[in-house]
Amino acid sequence: MEEVTCFSPAKINLGLEIIGRREDGYHDLVTLFQSIALYDKIIFKIREDGKILLSGNDPQIPWDQNNLVFRAVEVLRKRTGTKHGVEIFVEKNIPPGRGLGGGSSNAAVTLLALNQLWETGLGRLPLTSVAAEIGSDVPFFLTGGLCLGLGRGEQIKSLPEQRKWWVLLVLPDFSVSTALAYQEYDRLGLSLTSTDKESKIIQFLETKDISLIRYFKNDLEAVALRIYPQLAEIKQEIKRSGAELSLMSGSGSALFGLFFEEPEARSAAARLAVRYRTRVVATVNNEEYKRKLGTGASPNW
Ligand code: C5P
């Protein structure tokens, strides 16, 4: 029986600007995705009886048709017409519902691994369109590293790494629903970022001026901080500990601080660990990302 083990890395959004509301209910974004060294592990075993078996070590996650990994298997089977089956086990380390993209990453790694195991041979473009059908964040995880995300987040442009950051993650004990965060954003009538004038992300891409990173924002933060005031306290504490940037990732609930040096990040983490769950991880560039996926999932593009 053929079997492969892959790592499935998390992400943070270094910035997330909402620039438009769309007819299809989604929002147009300008965002910067950044891979980080926090990984789930996934084991794939090919099955010739056509069955899809999915399980994992976290009982709070549904290991059924609602799981993005299951959706990835089904959509890839439909798109390619293959009759192969698979048994998948996910060892979770990325906390779900925290804006760190764990589910989307698992789905993307599943597409990459099965495209090899099943020998379905999809190239980058068709695989990206399958990924976008599963979720807005899934295409990013086919590439990894530092990427600009446009559209609903599914249009990805790989960017050269500017520098390695040390990331302090603060992980609240509650999760936030992405759909609800965007709904609340609309309900509260929060104003959109107008790209040409205001976007610090666009200015950063044009000038490569890394000091602009201090001004990056996440438009969903205002929503989450209103619902969960303790997030505002965490943000302030991360700022006070000397981070270059203190921000929420995605739709939350995780917040992060960016530090130039590891010891600074670790001492900030030690201070915050008295009250919160924390992790310190490095950012991961595009080459490290591909290596980390493992030979079973690393794409040849
Ligand atoms: O694409 P995904 O299924 O991850 O999105 C979850 C929900 O988040 C969507 O149903 C939509 O309500 C909201 N969303 C949005 N605009 C985006 C991405 C997600 O409104 N760019």
PDB file of C-alpha atoms and ligand atoms in Angstrom:
ATOM      1  CA  MET A   1       0.000   0.000   0.000  1.00  0.00           C
ATOM      2  CA  GLU A   2       1.416   3.354  -1.012  1.00  0.00           C
ATOM      3  CA  GLU A   3       1.704   5.816   1.869  1.00  0.00           C
ATOM      4  CA  VAL A   4       3.106   9.363   2.240  1.00  0.00           C
ATOM      5  CA  THR A   5       3.526  11.730   5.214  1.00  0.00           C
ATOM      6  CA  CYS A   6       3.390  15.502   4.637  1.00  0.00           C
ATOM      7  CA  PHE A   7       3.624  18.631   6.754  1.00  0.00           C
ATOM      8  CA  SER A   8       0.876  21.248   6.446  1.00  0.00           C
ATOM      9  CA  PRO A   9       2.065  24.766   7.449  1.00  0.00           C
ATOM     10  CA  ALA A  10       0.001  27.595   8.985  1.00  0.00           C
ATOM     11  CA  LYS A  11      -0.145  31.242   7.819  1.00  0.00           C
ATOM     12  CA  ILE A  12      -0.658  34.693   9.205  1.00  0.00           C
ATOM     13  CA  ASN A  13      -1.961  37.734   7.311  1.00  0.00           C
ATOM     14  CA  LEU A  14       0.595  40.532   7.645  1.00  0.00           C
ATOM     15  CA  GLY A  15      -2.210  42.853   6.526  1.00  0.00           C
ATOM     16  CA  LEU A  16      -5.797  42.462   5.349  1.00  0.00           C
ATOM     17  CA  GLU A  17      -7.557  45.341   3.604  1.00  0.00           C
ATOM     18  CA  ILE A  18     -11.188  45.056   2.501  1.00  0.00           C
ATOM     19  CA  ILE A  19     -11.594  47.122  -0.645  1.00  0.00           C
ATOM     20  CA  GLY A  20     -15.053  46.136  -1.905  1.00  0.00           C
ATOM     21  CA  ARG A  21     -18.280  44.231  -1.347  1.00  0.00           C
ATOM     22  CA  ARG A  22     -19.189  41.874  -4.180  1.00  0.00           C
ATOM     23  CA  GLU A  23     -22.392  40.678  -5.829  1.00  0.00           C
ATOM     24  CA  ASP A  24     -21.594  37.070  -4.835  1.00  0.00           C
ATOM     25  CA  GLY A  25     -21.542  37.962  -1.109  1.00  0.00           C
ATOM     26  CA  TYR A  26     -17.753  37.826  -0.830  1.00  0.00           C
ATOM     27  CA  HIS A  27     -15.436  40.805  -0.241  1.00  0.00           C
ATOM     28  CA  ASP A  28     -12.569  41.960  -2.433  1.00  0.00           C
ATOM     29  CA  LEU A  29      -9.297  42.021  -0.520  1.00  0.00           C
ATOM     30  CA  VAL A  30      -5.715  43.148  -0.663  1.00  0.00           C
ATOM     31  CA  THR A  31      -3.861  40.888   1.739  1.00  0.00           C
ATOM     32  CA  LEU A  32      -0.352  39.599   2.425  1.00  0.00           C
ATOM     33  CA  PHE A  33      -0.151  35.926   3.324  1.00  0.00           C
ATOM     34  CA  GLN A  34       2.951  34.731   5.156  1.00  0.00           C
ATOM     35  CA  SER A  35       3.753  31.063   5.947  1.00  0.00           C
ATOM     36  CA  ILE A  36       4.935  30.311   9.476  1.00  0.00           C
ATOM     37  CA  ALA A  37       6.725  27.356  11.053  1.00  0.00           C
ATOM     38  CA  LEU A  38       3.684  25.823  12.743  1.00  0.00           C
ATOM     39  CA  TYR A  39       2.663  22.535  11.166  1.00  0.00           C
ATOM     40  CA  ASP A  40       0.013  19.840  11.116  1.00  0.00           C
ATOM     41  CA  LYS A  41       1.131  16.400   9.920  1.00  0.00           C
ATOM     42  CA  ILE A  42      -0.966  14.431   7.426  1.00  0.00           C
ATOM     43  CA  ILE A  43      -0.610  10.746   6.470  1.00  0.00           C
ATOM     44  CA  PHE A  44      -2.126   9.563   3.177  1.00  0.00           C
ATOM     45  CA  LYS A  45      -2.629   5.885   2.241  1.00  0.00           C
ATOM     46  CA  ILE A  46      -3.986   5.112  -1.202  1.00  0.00           C
ATOM     47  CA  ARG A  47      -6.988   2.709  -1.265  1.00  0.00           C
ATOM     48  CA  GLU A  48      -8.095   0.745  -4.290  1.00  0.00           C
ATOM     49  CA  ASP A  49     -11.677   0.148  -3.063  1.00  0.00           C
ATOM     50  CA  GLY A  50     -12.606   3.804  -3.797  1.00  0.00           C
ATOM     51  CA  LYS A  51     -13.411   4.624  -0.155  1.00  0.00           C
ATOM     52  CA  ILE A  52     -12.567   7.960   1.516  1.00  0.00           C
ATOM     53  CA  LEU A  53     -11.641   7.503   5.195  1.00  0.00           C
ATOM     54  CA  LEU A  54     -10.735  10.607   7.212  1.00  0.00           C
ATOM     55  CA  SER A  55      -9.744  10.862  10.868  1.00  0.00           C
ATOM     56  CA  GLY A  56      -7.638  13.059  13.132  1.00  0.00           C
ATOM     57  CA  ASN A  57      -6.402  13.433  16.675  1.00  0.00           C
ATOM     58  CA  ASP A  58      -8.550  16.483  17.621  1.00  0.00           C
ATOM     59  CA  PRO A  59     -12.069  15.433  18.684  1.00  0.00           C
ATOM     60  CA  GLN A  60     -13.344  19.036  18.411  1.00  0.00           C
ATOM     61  CA  ILE A  61     -12.868  19.040  14.628  1.00  0.00           C
ATOM     62  CA  PRO A  62     -15.500  17.338  12.431  1.00  0.00           C
ATOM     63  CA  TRP A  63     -13.748  14.552  10.473  1.00  0.00           C
ATOM     64  CA  ASP A  64     -16.677  14.235   8.064  1.00  0.00           C
ATOM     65  CA  GLN A  65     -18.034  15.742   4.818  1.00  0.00           C
ATOM     66  CA  ASN A  66     -17.843  19.224   6.385  1.00  0.00           C
ATOM     67  CA  ASN A  67     -14.060  19.012   6.738  1.00  0.00           C
ATOM     68  CA  LEU A  68     -12.158  20.882   3.982  1.00  0.00           C
ATOM     69  CA  VAL A  69      -9.873  17.838   3.546  1.00  0.00           C
ATOM     70  CA  PHE A  70     -12.895  15.712   2.680  1.00  0.00           C
ATOM     71  CA  ARG A  71     -14.116  18.412   0.274  1.00  0.00           C
ATOM     72  CA  ALA A  72     -10.670  18.501  -1.359  1.00  0.00           C
ATOM     73  CA  VAL A  73     -10.752  14.735  -1.970  1.00  0.00           C
ATOM     74  CA  GLU A  74     -14.268  14.893  -3.422  1.00  0.00           C
ATOM     75  CA  VAL A  75     -13.651  17.900  -5.682  1.00  0.00           C
ATOM     76  CA  LEU A  76     -10.375  16.419  -7.012  1.00  0.00           C
ATOM     77  CA  ARG A  77     -12.109  13.080  -7.730  1.00  0.00           C
ATOM     78  CA  LYS A  78     -14.945  14.825  -9.547  1.00  0.00           C
ATOM     79  CA  ARG A  79     -12.604  17.057 -11.559  1.00  0.00           C
ATOM     80  CA  THR A  80     -10.285  14.208 -12.656  1.00  0.00           C
ATOM     81  CA  GLY A  81     -12.752  11.299 -12.784  1.00  0.00           C
ATOM     82  CA  THR A  82     -10.351   9.047 -10.847  1.00  0.00           C
ATOM     83  CA  LYS A  83     -11.859   6.084  -8.975  1.00  0.00           C
ATOM     84  CA  HIS A  84      -9.025   5.826  -6.414  1.00  0.00           C
ATOM     85  CA  GLY A  85      -9.806   6.057  -2.704  1.00  0.00           C
ATOM     86  CA  VAL A  86      -7.674   7.233   0.199  1.00  0.00           C
ATOM     87  CA  GLU A  87      -7.271   6.930   3.954  1.00  0.00           C
ATOM     88  CA  ILE A  88      -6.143  10.173   5.645  1.00  0.00           C
ATOM     89  CA  PHE A  89      -5.035  10.841   9.215  1.00  0.00           C
ATOM     90  CA  VAL A  90      -4.439  14.448  10.363  1.00  0.00           C
ATOM     91  CA  GLU A  91      -2.302  15.169  13.428  1.00  0.00           C
ATOM     92  CA  LYS A  92      -3.390  18.706  14.434  1.00  0.00           C
ATOM     93  CA  ASN A  93      -1.044  21.255  15.886  1.00  0.00           C
ATOM     94  CA  ILE A  94      -2.528  24.401  14.276  1.00  0.00           C
ATOM     95  CA  PRO A  95      -5.463  25.519  16.449  1.00  0.00           C
ATOM     96  CA  PRO A  96      -8.640  25.768  14.307  1.00  0.00           C
ATOM     97  CA  GLY A  97     -10.833  28.889  14.047  1.00  0.00           C
ATOM     98  CA  ARG A  98      -7.945  31.220  14.916  1.00  0.00           C
ATOM     99  CA  GLY A  99      -7.273  32.771  11.458  1.00  0.00           C
ATOM    100  CA  LEU A 100      -4.148  30.641  10.930  1.00  0.00           C
ATOM    101  CA  GLY A 101      -5.496  28.754   7.899  1.00  0.00           C
ATOM    102  CA  GLY A 102      -5.120  25.237   9.324  1.00  0.00           C
ATOM    103  CA  GLY A 103      -8.119  23.757   7.479  1.00  0.00           C
ATOM    104  CA  SER A 104      -7.234  25.507   4.206  1.00  0.00           C
ATOM    105  CA  SER A 105      -3.623  24.342   4.471  1.00  0.00           C
ATOM    106  CA  ASN A 106      -4.744  20.742   5.112  1.00  0.00           C
ATOM    107  CA  ALA A 107      -6.993  20.924   2.025  1.00  0.00           C
ATOM    108  CA  ALA A 108      -4.222  22.316  -0.216  1.00  0.00           C
ATOM    109  CA  VAL A 109      -1.693  19.701   0.965  1.00  0.00           C
ATOM    110  CA  THR A 110      -4.320  17.012   0.300  1.00  0.00           C
ATOM    111  CA  LEU A 111      -4.704  18.256  -3.295  1.00  0.00           C
ATOM    112  CA  LEU A 112      -0.918  18.281  -3.828  1.00  0.00           C
ATOM    113  CA  ALA A 113      -0.382  14.843  -2.262  1.00  0.00           C
ATOM    114  CA  LEU A 114      -3.298  13.113  -4.012  1.00  0.00           C
ATOM    115  CA  ASN A 115      -2.428  14.680  -7.368  1.00  0.00           C
ATOM    116  CA  GLN A 116       0.865  12.739  -7.033  1.00  0.00           C
ATOM    117  CA  LEU A 117      -0.379   9.558  -5.306  1.00  0.00           C
ATOM    118  CA  TRP A 118      -3.300   9.114  -7.680  1.00  0.00           C
ATOM    119  CA  GLU A 119      -1.200  10.279 -10.650  1.00  0.00           C
ATOM    120  CA  THR A 120      -3.991  12.634 -11.737  1.00  0.00           C
ATOM    121  CA  GLY A 121      -1.379  14.985 -13.213  1.00  0.00           C
ATOM    122  CA  LEU A 122      -3.152  18.354 -12.806  1.00  0.00           C
ATOM    123  CA  GLY A 123      -0.880  21.342 -13.474  1.00  0.00           C
ATOM    124  CA  ARG A 124      -0.676  24.533 -11.439  1.00  0.00           C
ATOM    125  CA  LEU A 125      -3.641  26.340 -13.032  1.00  0.00           C
ATOM    126  CA  PRO A 126      -6.265  23.564 -12.873  1.00  0.00           C
ATOM    127  CA  LEU A 127      -5.156  22.655  -9.334  1.00  0.00           C
ATOM    128  CA  THR A 128      -5.480  26.333  -8.322  1.00  0.00           C
ATOM    129  CA  SER A 129      -9.022  26.435  -9.676  1.00  0.00           C
ATOM    130  CA  VAL A 130      -9.890  23.263  -7.688  1.00  0.00           C
ATOM    131  CA  ALA A 131      -8.337  24.909  -4.612  1.00  0.00           C
ATOM    132  CA  ALA A 132     -10.378  28.105  -5.072  1.00  0.00           C
ATOM    133  CA  GLU A 133     -13.560  26.025  -5.232  1.00  0.00           C
ATOM    134  CA  ILE A 134     -12.796  24.640  -1.753  1.00  0.00           C
ATOM    135  CA  GLY A 135     -12.103  27.990  -0.038  1.00  0.00           C
ATOM    136  CA  SER A 136     -10.725  31.490  -0.611  1.00  0.00           C
ATOM    137  CA  ASP A 137      -7.485  30.823   1.325  1.00  0.00           C
ATOM    138  CA  VAL A 138      -6.724  27.387  -0.178  1.00  0.00           C
ATOM    139  CA  PRO A 139      -4.829  28.539  -3.357  1.00  0.00           C
ATOM    140  CA  PHE A 140      -2.231  30.377  -1.213  1.00  0.00           C
ATOM    141  CA  PHE A 141      -1.210  27.073   0.381  1.00  0.00           C
ATOM    142  CA  LEU A 142      -0.291  25.605  -3.023  1.00  0.00           C
ATOM    143  CA  THR A 143       2.546  28.183  -3.135  1.00  0.00           C
ATOM    144  CA  GLY A 144       3.406  29.330   0.424  1.00  0.00           C
ATOM    145  CA  GLY A 145       6.087  31.767   1.587  1.00  0.00           C
ATOM    146  CA  LEU A 146       5.127  35.448   1.196  1.00  0.00           C
ATOM    147  CA  CYS A 147       2.273  36.089  -1.257  1.00  0.00           C
ATOM    148  CA  LEU A 148      -0.022  38.920  -2.236  1.00  0.00           C
ATOM    149  CA  GLY A 149      -3.671  37.832  -2.210  1.00  0.00           C
ATOM    150  CA  LEU A 150      -6.275  39.652  -4.343  1.00  0.00           C
ATOM    151  CA  GLY A 151      -9.911  39.051  -5.323  1.00  0.00           C
ATOM    152  CA  ARG A 152     -11.544  37.144  -2.446  1.00  0.00           C
ATOM    153  CA  GLY A 153      -8.003  36.107  -1.474  1.00  0.00           C
ATOM    154  CA  GLU A 154      -7.750  33.324  -4.064  1.00  0.00           C
ATOM    155  CA  GLN A 155      -5.659  35.253  -6.649  1.00  0.00           C
ATOM    156  CA  ILE A 156      -2.086  34.703  -5.551  1.00  0.00           C
ATOM    157  CA  LYS A 157       1.178  36.354  -6.518  1.00  0.00           C
ATOM    158  CA  SER A 158       4.380  34.982  -4.983  1.00  0.00           C
ATOM    159  CA  LEU A 159       6.684  37.721  -3.594  1.00  0.00           C
ATOM    160  CA  PRO A 160      10.386  37.582  -2.706  1.00  0.00           C
ATOM    161  CA  GLU A 161      11.042  37.292   1.027  1.00  0.00           C
ATOM    162  CA  GLN A 162      12.141  40.657   2.453  1.00  0.00           C
ATOM    163  CA  ARG A 163      13.476  39.294   5.726  1.00  0.00           C
ATOM    164  CA  LYS A 164      12.894  36.535   8.266  1.00  0.00           C
ATOM    165  CA  TRP A 165      10.626  37.519  11.161  1.00  0.00           C
ATOM    166  CA  TRP A 166      10.132  35.995  14.573  1.00  0.00           C
ATOM    167  CA  VAL A 167       6.429  35.708  15.208  1.00  0.00           C
ATOM    168  CA  LEU A 168       4.847  35.720  18.661  1.00  0.00           C
ATOM    169  CA  LEU A 169       1.426  34.066  18.402  1.00  0.00           C
ATOM    170  CA  VAL A 170      -1.170  34.673  21.093  1.00  0.00           C
ATOM    171  CA  LEU A 171      -3.933  32.072  20.915  1.00  0.00           C
ATOM    172  CA  PRO A 172      -7.179  32.977  22.726  1.00  0.00           C
ATOM    173  CA  ASP A 173      -9.277  30.063  23.968  1.00  0.00           C
ATOM    174  CA  PHE A 174     -12.176  30.841  21.605  1.00  0.00           C
ATOM    175  CA  SER A 175     -12.575  30.626  17.834  1.00  0.00           C
ATOM    176  CA  VAL A 176     -14.127  33.136  15.403  1.00  0.00           C
ATOM    177  CA  SER A 177     -16.331  32.203  12.421  1.00  0.00           C
ATOM    178  CA  THR A 178     -14.992  33.821   9.232  1.00  0.00           C
ATOM    179  CA  ALA A 179     -18.467  34.129   7.678  1.00  0.00           C
ATOM    180  CA  LEU A 180     -19.749  35.860  10.840  1.00  0.00           C
ATOM    181  CA  ALA A 181     -16.800  38.275  10.946  1.00  0.00           C
ATOM    182  CA  TYR A 182     -17.506  39.462   7.365  1.00  0.00           C
ATOM    183  CA  GLN A 183     -21.263  39.651   8.100  1.00  0.00           C
ATOM    184  CA  GLU A 184     -20.611  41.826  11.146  1.00  0.00           C
ATOM    185  CA  TYR A 185     -18.240  43.993   9.113  1.00  0.00           C
ATOM    186  CA  ASP A 186     -21.131  44.735   6.721  1.00  0.00           C
ATOM    187  CA  ARG A 187     -23.730  45.116   9.468  1.00  0.00           C
ATOM    188  CA  LEU A 188     -21.587  47.669  11.303  1.00  0.00           C
ATOM    189  CA  GLY A 189     -21.135  49.558   8.023  1.00  0.00           C
ATOM    190  CA  LEU A 190     -17.368  49.772   8.498  1.00  0.00           C
ATOM    191  CA  SER A 191     -15.740  51.784   5.740  1.00  0.00           C
ATOM    192  CA  LEU A 192     -13.716  50.112   3.016  1.00  0.00           C
ATOM    193  CA  THR A 193     -10.016  50.705   2.448  1.00  0.00           C
ATOM    194  CA  SER A 194      -9.619  52.700  -0.753  1.00  0.00           C
ATOM    195  CA  THR A 195      -6.615  51.025  -2.359  1.00  0.00           C
ATOM    196  CA  ASP A 196      -5.014  53.812  -4.334  1.00  0.00           C
ATOM    197  CA  LYS A 197      -4.765  56.323  -1.478  1.00  0.00           C
ATOM    198  CA  GLU A 198      -4.697  54.313   1.704  1.00  0.00           C
ATOM    199  CA  SER A 199      -3.291  50.858   1.049  1.00  0.00           C
ATOM    200  CA  LYS A 200      -0.055  50.412   2.976  1.00  0.00           C
ATOM    201  CA  ILE A 201       0.311  46.994   1.333  1.00  0.00           C
ATOM    202  CA  ILE A 202       0.309  48.547  -2.166  1.00  0.00           C
ATOM    203  CA  GLN A 203       2.750  51.257  -0.982  1.00  0.00           C
ATOM    204  CA  PHE A 204       5.001  48.535   0.451  1.00  0.00           C
ATOM    205  CA  LEU A 205       4.935  46.592  -2.844  1.00  0.00           C
ATOM    206  CA  GLU A 206       5.771  49.743  -4.801  1.00  0.00           C
ATOM    207  CA  THR A 207       8.551  51.053  -2.542  1.00  0.00           C
ATOM    208  CA  LYS A 208       9.841  47.805  -0.876  1.00  0.00           C
ATOM    209  CA  ASP A 209      10.115  50.036   2.223  1.00  0.00           C
ATOM    210  CA  ILE A 210       9.976  47.514   5.075  1.00  0.00           C
ATOM    211  CA  SER A 211       9.311  50.225   7.690  1.00  0.00           C
ATOM    212  CA  LEU A 212       5.760  50.495   6.251  1.00  0.00           C
ATOM    213  CA  ILE A 213       5.030  47.160   7.906  1.00  0.00           C
ATOM    214  CA  ARG A 214       4.382  49.068  11.168  1.00  0.00           C
ATOM    215  CA  TYR A 215       1.312  50.632   9.554  1.00  0.00           C
ATOM    216  CA  PHE A 216      -0.243  47.430   8.209  1.00  0.00           C
ATOM    217  CA  LYS A 217      -3.814  46.837   9.384  1.00  0.00           C
ATOM    218  CA  ASN A 218      -6.468  44.171   9.339  1.00  0.00           C
ATOM    219  CA  ASP A 219      -9.928  45.560   8.538  1.00  0.00           C
ATOM    220  CA  LEU A 220     -11.592  42.605  10.305  1.00  0.00           C
ATOM    221  CA  GLU A 221      -9.858  43.521  13.558  1.00  0.00           C
ATOM    222  CA  ALA A 222     -12.410  46.241  14.397  1.00  0.00           C
ATOM    223  CA  VAL A 223     -15.169  43.604  14.236  1.00  0.00           C
ATOM    224  CA  ALA A 224     -13.405  41.029  16.409  1.00  0.00           C
ATOM    225  CA  LEU A 225     -12.239  43.601  18.970  1.00  0.00           C
ATOM    226  CA  ARG A 226     -15.822  44.828  19.378  1.00  0.00           C
ATOM    227  CA  ILE A 227     -17.160  41.318  20.018  1.00  0.00           C
ATOM    228  CA  TYR A 228     -14.186  40.234  22.167  1.00  0.00           C
ATOM    229  CA  PRO A 229     -12.753  43.287  24.038  1.00  0.00           C
ATOM    230  CA  GLN A 230     -10.000  41.101  25.547  1.00  0.00           C
ATOM    231  CA  LEU A 231      -8.421  41.001  22.061  1.00  0.00           C
ATOM    232  CA  ALA A 232      -7.782  44.770  22.310  1.00  0.00           C
ATOM    233  CA  GLU A 233      -5.897  44.167  25.579  1.00  0.00           C
ATOM    234  CA  ILE A 234      -3.780  41.440  23.974  1.00  0.00           C
ATOM    235  CA  LYS A 235      -3.010  43.726  21.013  1.00  0.00           C
ATOM    236  CA  GLN A 236      -1.850  46.475  23.384  1.00  0.00           C
ATOM    237  CA  GLU A 237       0.308  44.055  25.375  1.00  0.00           C
ATOM    238  CA  ILE A 238       1.996  42.773  22.208  1.00  0.00           C
ATOM    239  CA  LYS A 239       2.643  46.392  21.147  1.00  0.00           C
ATOM    240  CA  ARG A 240       4.049  47.289  24.560  1.00  0.00           C
ATOM    241  CA  SER A 241       6.452  44.356  24.391  1.00  0.00           C
ATOM    242  CA  GLY A 242       8.229  46.026  21.461  1.00  0.00           C
ATOM    243  CA  ALA A 243       6.795  44.275  18.405  1.00  0.00           C
ATOM    244  CA  GLU A 244       7.277  46.003  15.033  1.00  0.00           C
ATOM    245  CA  LEU A 245       3.674  45.066  14.215  1.00  0.00           C
ATOM    246  CA  SER A 246       0.859  43.819  16.482  1.00  0.00           C
ATOM    247  CA  LEU A 247      -2.131  42.518  14.511  1.00  0.00           C
ATOM    248  CA  MET A 248      -4.910  39.959  14.291  1.00  0.00           C
ATOM    249  CA  SER A 249      -4.498  37.209  11.685  1.00  0.00           C
ATOM    250  CA  GLY A 250      -7.346  36.643   9.172  1.00  0.00           C
ATOM    251  CA  SER A 251     -10.716  36.757  10.927  1.00  0.00           C
ATOM    252  CA  GLY A 252      -9.064  35.914  14.273  1.00  0.00           C
ATOM    253  CA  SER A 253      -8.990  35.045  17.033  1.00  0.00           C
ATOM    254  CA  ALA A 254      -5.164  34.724  16.999  1.00  0.00           C
ATOM    255  CA  LEU A 255      -3.078  37.879  17.304  1.00  0.00           C
ATOM    256  CA  PHE A 256       0.596  38.069  16.471  1.00  0.00           C
ATOM    257  CA  GLY A 257       3.611  40.267  17.043  1.00  0.00           C
ATOM    258  CA  LEU A 258       6.502  40.575  14.577  1.00  0.00           C
ATOM    259  CA  PHE A 259      10.037  40.807  15.995  1.00  0.00           C
ATOM    260  CA  PHE A 260      13.413  41.195  14.311  1.00  0.00           C
ATOM    261  CA  GLU A 261      15.164  38.893  16.798  1.00  0.00           C
ATOM    262  CA  GLU A 262      14.204  35.602  18.445  1.00  0.00           C
ATOM    263  CA  PRO A 263      15.145  36.555  22.067  1.00  0.00           C
ATOM    264  CA  GLU A 264      12.840  39.614  21.937  1.00  0.00           C
ATOM    265  CA  ALA A 265       9.965  37.436  20.740  1.00  0.00           C
ATOM    266  CA  ARG A 266      10.664  34.815  23.424  1.00  0.00           C
ATOM    267  CA  SER A 267      10.778  37.306  26.298  1.00  0.00           C
ATOM    268  CA  ALA A 268       7.530  38.926  25.080  1.00  0.00           C
ATOM    269  CA  ALA A 269       5.987  35.433  24.928  1.00  0.00           C
ATOM    270  CA  ALA A 270       7.147  34.671  28.471  1.00  0.00           C
ATOM    271  CA  ARG A 271       5.435  37.832  29.751  1.00  0.00           C
ATOM    272  CA  LEU A 272       2.170  37.094  27.938  1.00  0.00           C
ATOM    273  CA  ALA A 273       2.223  33.363  28.802  1.00  0.00           C
ATOM    274  CA  VAL A 274       1.150  34.211  32.358  1.00  0.00           C
ATOM    275  CA  ARG A 275      -2.351  34.932  30.993  1.00  0.00           C
ATOM    276  CA  TYR A 276      -2.513  33.497  27.484  1.00  0.00           C
ATOM    277  CA  ARG A 277      -1.466  30.539  25.344  1.00  0.00           C
ATOM    278  CA  THR A 278       1.529  31.652  23.254  1.00  0.00           C
ATOM    279  CA  ARG A 279       3.886  30.243  20.584  1.00  0.00           C
ATOM    280  CA  VAL A 280       7.031  31.667  19.005  1.00  0.00           C
ATOM    281  CA  VAL A 281       7.693  30.595  15.404  1.00  0.00           C
ATOM    282  CA  ALA A 282       9.757  31.885  12.473  1.00  0.00           C
ATOM    283  CA  THR A 283       8.385  32.919   9.088  1.00  0.00           C
ATOM    284  CA  VAL A 284       8.932  30.379   6.281  1.00  0.00           C
ATOM    285  CA  ASN A 285       9.976  31.401   2.761  1.00  0.00           C
ATOM    286  CA  ASN A 286       8.815  29.796  -0.474  1.00  0.00           C
ATOM    287  CA  GLU A 287      11.740  27.356  -0.803  1.00  0.00           C
ATOM    288  CA  GLU A 288      11.563  26.230   2.828  1.00  0.00           C
ATOM    289  CA  TYR A 289       7.824  25.824   2.345  1.00  0.00           C
ATOM    290  CA  LYS A 290       8.230  23.407  -0.553  1.00  0.00           C
ATOM    291  CA  ARG A 291      10.918  21.444   1.325  1.00  0.00           C
ATOM    292  CA  LYS A 292       8.715  21.232   4.387  1.00  0.00           C
ATOM    293  CA  LEU A 293       5.711  19.886   2.458  1.00  0.00           C
ATOM    294  CA  GLY A 294       7.830  16.796   1.777  1.00  0.00           C
ATOM    295  CA  THR A 295       8.498  14.962  -1.493  1.00  0.00           C
ATOM    296  CA  GLY A 296       4.985  13.504  -1.367  1.00  0.00           C
ATOM    297  CA  ALA A 297       3.348  16.933  -1.804  1.00  0.00           C
ATOM    298  CA  SER A 298       5.992  19.348  -3.078  1.00  0.00           C
ATOM    299  CA  PRO A 299       4.861  20.634  -6.492  1.00  0.00           C
ATOM    300  CA  ASN A 300       7.301  20.679  -9.432  1.00  0.00           C
ATOM    301  CA  TRP A 301       6.345  24.212 -10.523  1.00  0.00           C
TER     302      TRP A 301
HETATM  303  O1  C5P B   1     -14.031  31.151   1.014  1.00  0.00           O
HETATM  304  P1  C5P B   1     -14.365  30.690   2.382  1.00  0.00           P
HETATM  305  O2  C5P B   1     -15.327  29.525   2.386  1.00  0.00           O
HETATM  306  O3  C5P B   1     -13.183  30.432   3.240  1.00  0.00           O
HETATM  307  O4  C5P B   1     -15.123  31.890   3.085  1.00  0.00           O
HETATM  308  C1  C5P B   1     -15.891  31.730   4.259  1.00  0.00           C
HETATM  309  C2  C5P B   1     -16.874  32.877   4.349  1.00  0.00           C
HETATM  310  O5  C5P B   1     -16.204  34.107   4.602  1.00  0.00           O
HETATM  311  C3  C5P B   1     -17.643  33.109   3.059  1.00  0.00           C
HETATM  312  O6  C5P B   1     -18.835  32.377   3.042  1.00  0.00           O
HETATM  313  C4  C5P B   1     -17.913  34.589   3.082  1.00  0.00           C
HETATM  314  O7  C5P B   1     -19.062  34.841   3.846  1.00  0.00           O
HETATM  315  C5  C5P B   1     -16.740  35.169   3.850  1.00  0.00           C
HETATM  316  N1  C5P B   1     -15.701  35.748   2.982  1.00  0.00           N
HETATM  317  C6  C5P B   1     -15.915  36.992   2.397  1.00  0.00           C
HETATM  318  N2  C5P B   1     -14.948  37.543   1.613  1.00  0.00           N
HETATM  319  C7  C5P B   1     -13.774  36.909   1.404  1.00  0.00           C
HETATM  320  C8  C5P B   1     -13.528  35.650   1.985  1.00  0.00           C
HETATM  321  C9  C5P B   1     -14.518  35.094   2.773  1.00  0.00           C
HETATM  322  O8  C5P B   1     -16.982  37.589   2.574  1.00  0.00           O
HETATM  323  N3  C5P B   1     -12.837  37.485   0.649  1.00  0.00           N
END
